[in-house]
């Protein structure tokens, strides 16, 4: 794992590659977490995380699904299958270390996971104060849901 100073230097000069998870429940609700950390701190956002150096995309996807949502068992044994949703870019004026004059640029690979309508809410983790199921229209009209998250829903196919 990188030390803080090295990671600050990397964030200052290069984009980060990450995965976002669009977890849909019953085809009309999306799972959002209230961000605990920068960037996008204090906003509701889809769960996700960055891909690590030398980590294959499928390995990163499994790690993020496990660490953010503890869905690995459901993915492996329950038939839930992440489907690629598209590539996006996110630009922030701050970074994980605060507003220190370093911006953050993410190249994001989004994956959609459809879960049944009775699927339980994950518990909060170090990245999120809480998780909540949001009806898509409520998320789109909310001032506390980050615009980058809303961008996923604009072209989302409802069932």
XYZ file of C-alpha atoms in Angstrom:
159
model
C 0.000 0.000 0.000
C 1.239 3.488 -0.814
C 2.184 5.968 1.866
C 0.197 9.233 1.973
C 2.930 11.447 0.489
C 3.510 9.159 -2.485
C -0.219 8.869 -3.145
C -0.616 12.680 -3.018
C 2.090 12.977 -5.691
C 0.349 10.393 -7.875
C -3.055 12.096 -7.543
C -1.452 15.434 -8.416
C -0.060 14.232 -11.750
C -2.171 11.365 -13.073
C -5.772 10.164 -13.309
C -6.936 7.336 -11.068
C -8.831 4.396 -12.539
C -11.815 3.272 -10.506
C -14.970 1.179 -10.502
C -18.415 2.433 -9.492
C -21.244 0.053 -8.640
C -24.782 0.925 -9.689
C -26.725 -1.444 -7.437
C -30.378 -1.517 -8.507
C -33.066 -3.038 -6.278
C -36.251 -4.166 -7.970
C -35.397 -2.106 -11.047
C -36.459 1.237 -9.552
C -34.254 1.935 -6.518
C -30.518 2.512 -6.375
C -28.149 2.011 -3.471
C -26.321 5.192 -2.441
C -23.867 5.820 0.360
C -23.349 9.103 2.197
C -19.638 9.806 1.559
C -17.449 10.069 4.614
C -14.259 11.031 2.756
C -13.062 13.427 0.088
C -13.638 13.886 -2.735
C -17.434 14.208 -2.804
C -17.538 14.199 1.000
C -21.040 14.772 2.357
C -22.777 13.736 -0.873
C -24.789 10.599 -1.618
C -22.854 8.570 -4.159
C -22.829 5.082 -5.636
C -20.313 2.786 -3.918
C -17.011 2.102 -5.608
C -13.259 2.215 -5.356
C -10.034 2.549 -7.278
C -8.191 -0.186 -9.106
C -4.813 -0.958 -7.568
C -1.520 -1.247 -9.463
C -1.191 -4.654 -11.165
C -4.738 -5.600 -10.166
C -6.805 -7.080 -13.014
C -10.194 -5.406 -13.501
C -12.161 -8.538 -12.509
C -10.096 -8.891 -9.330
C -10.695 -5.218 -8.499
C -14.409 -5.626 -9.181
C -14.603 -8.599 -6.796
C -12.569 -6.781 -4.128
C -14.713 -3.637 -4.324
C -17.954 -5.622 -4.265
C -16.702 -7.441 -1.167
C -15.194 -4.482 0.697
C -17.886 -1.905 -0.079
C -21.004 -4.057 -0.039
C -20.136 -7.539 1.241
C -21.944 -8.957 -1.796
C -19.295 -11.492 -2.796
C -21.334 -14.501 -1.663
C -24.380 -13.269 -3.568
C -22.281 -12.659 -6.676
C -20.476 -15.986 -6.525
C -23.323 -18.209 -5.303
C -26.504 -16.248 -5.824
C -26.349 -15.572 -9.508
C -26.011 -11.779 -9.306
C -23.913 -10.667 -12.235
C -22.304 -7.248 -12.627
C -22.732 -5.902 -16.147
C -20.526 -3.216 -17.633
C -22.432 0.063 -17.806
C -19.909 2.420 -19.385
C -16.843 4.584 -18.873
C -17.100 8.002 -17.228
C -14.794 10.761 -16.008
C -15.040 12.535 -12.659
C -13.124 15.745 -11.903
C -12.863 17.166 -8.375
C -11.161 20.328 -7.130
C -9.978 18.561 -3.951
C -8.447 15.188 -3.131
C -8.494 12.496 -0.448
C -6.122 14.622 1.694
C -8.446 17.660 1.734
C -8.494 20.975 -0.066
C -4.714 21.299 -0.409
C -4.498 22.508 -3.994
C -4.491 19.035 -5.505
C -7.392 18.097 -7.768
C -8.563 14.543 -8.475
C -9.322 13.038 -11.889
C -10.982 9.620 -12.058
C -11.532 7.463 -15.116
C -14.461 5.361 -13.930
C -15.720 2.032 -15.187
C -19.314 1.670 -14.015
C -20.953 -1.707 -13.439
C -24.626 -2.347 -12.785
C -25.766 -5.061 -10.389
C -29.479 -5.877 -10.223
C -30.632 -7.271 -6.878
C -34.109 -8.540 -5.891
C -36.663 -6.130 -4.394
C -36.290 -7.732 -0.947
C -32.505 -7.307 -0.906
C -31.203 -6.066 2.474
C -29.422 -2.781 3.004
C -25.649 -3.131 3.489
C -24.126 -1.799 6.697
C -22.053 1.383 6.714
C -18.291 1.132 6.217
C -15.256 3.398 6.500
C -16.152 5.198 3.278
C -19.829 5.842 4.053
C -21.748 7.218 7.028
C -24.767 5.203 5.918
C -26.358 3.486 2.952
C -29.874 4.093 1.696
C -32.100 2.829 -1.125
C -33.181 5.793 -3.254
C -36.001 5.832 -5.791
C -34.352 7.020 -9.022
C -36.571 10.087 -9.384
C -35.841 11.159 -5.784
C -32.102 10.803 -6.412
C -32.338 12.861 -9.596
C -34.164 15.693 -7.828
C -32.053 15.734 -4.646
C -29.468 18.417 -3.977
C -27.500 15.997 -1.790
C -26.971 13.335 -4.478
C -23.776 14.153 -6.371
C -24.157 15.110 -10.033
C -21.741 12.382 -11.119
C -24.079 9.832 -9.538
C -27.084 11.454 -11.199
C -25.307 11.128 -14.545
C -25.571 7.343 -14.240
C -29.358 7.556 -13.931
C -30.006 9.840 -16.872
C -29.573 6.951 -19.312
C -30.586 4.200 -16.900
C -33.110 1.730 -18.236
C -35.996 1.244 -15.814
C -37.806 -2.033 -15.558
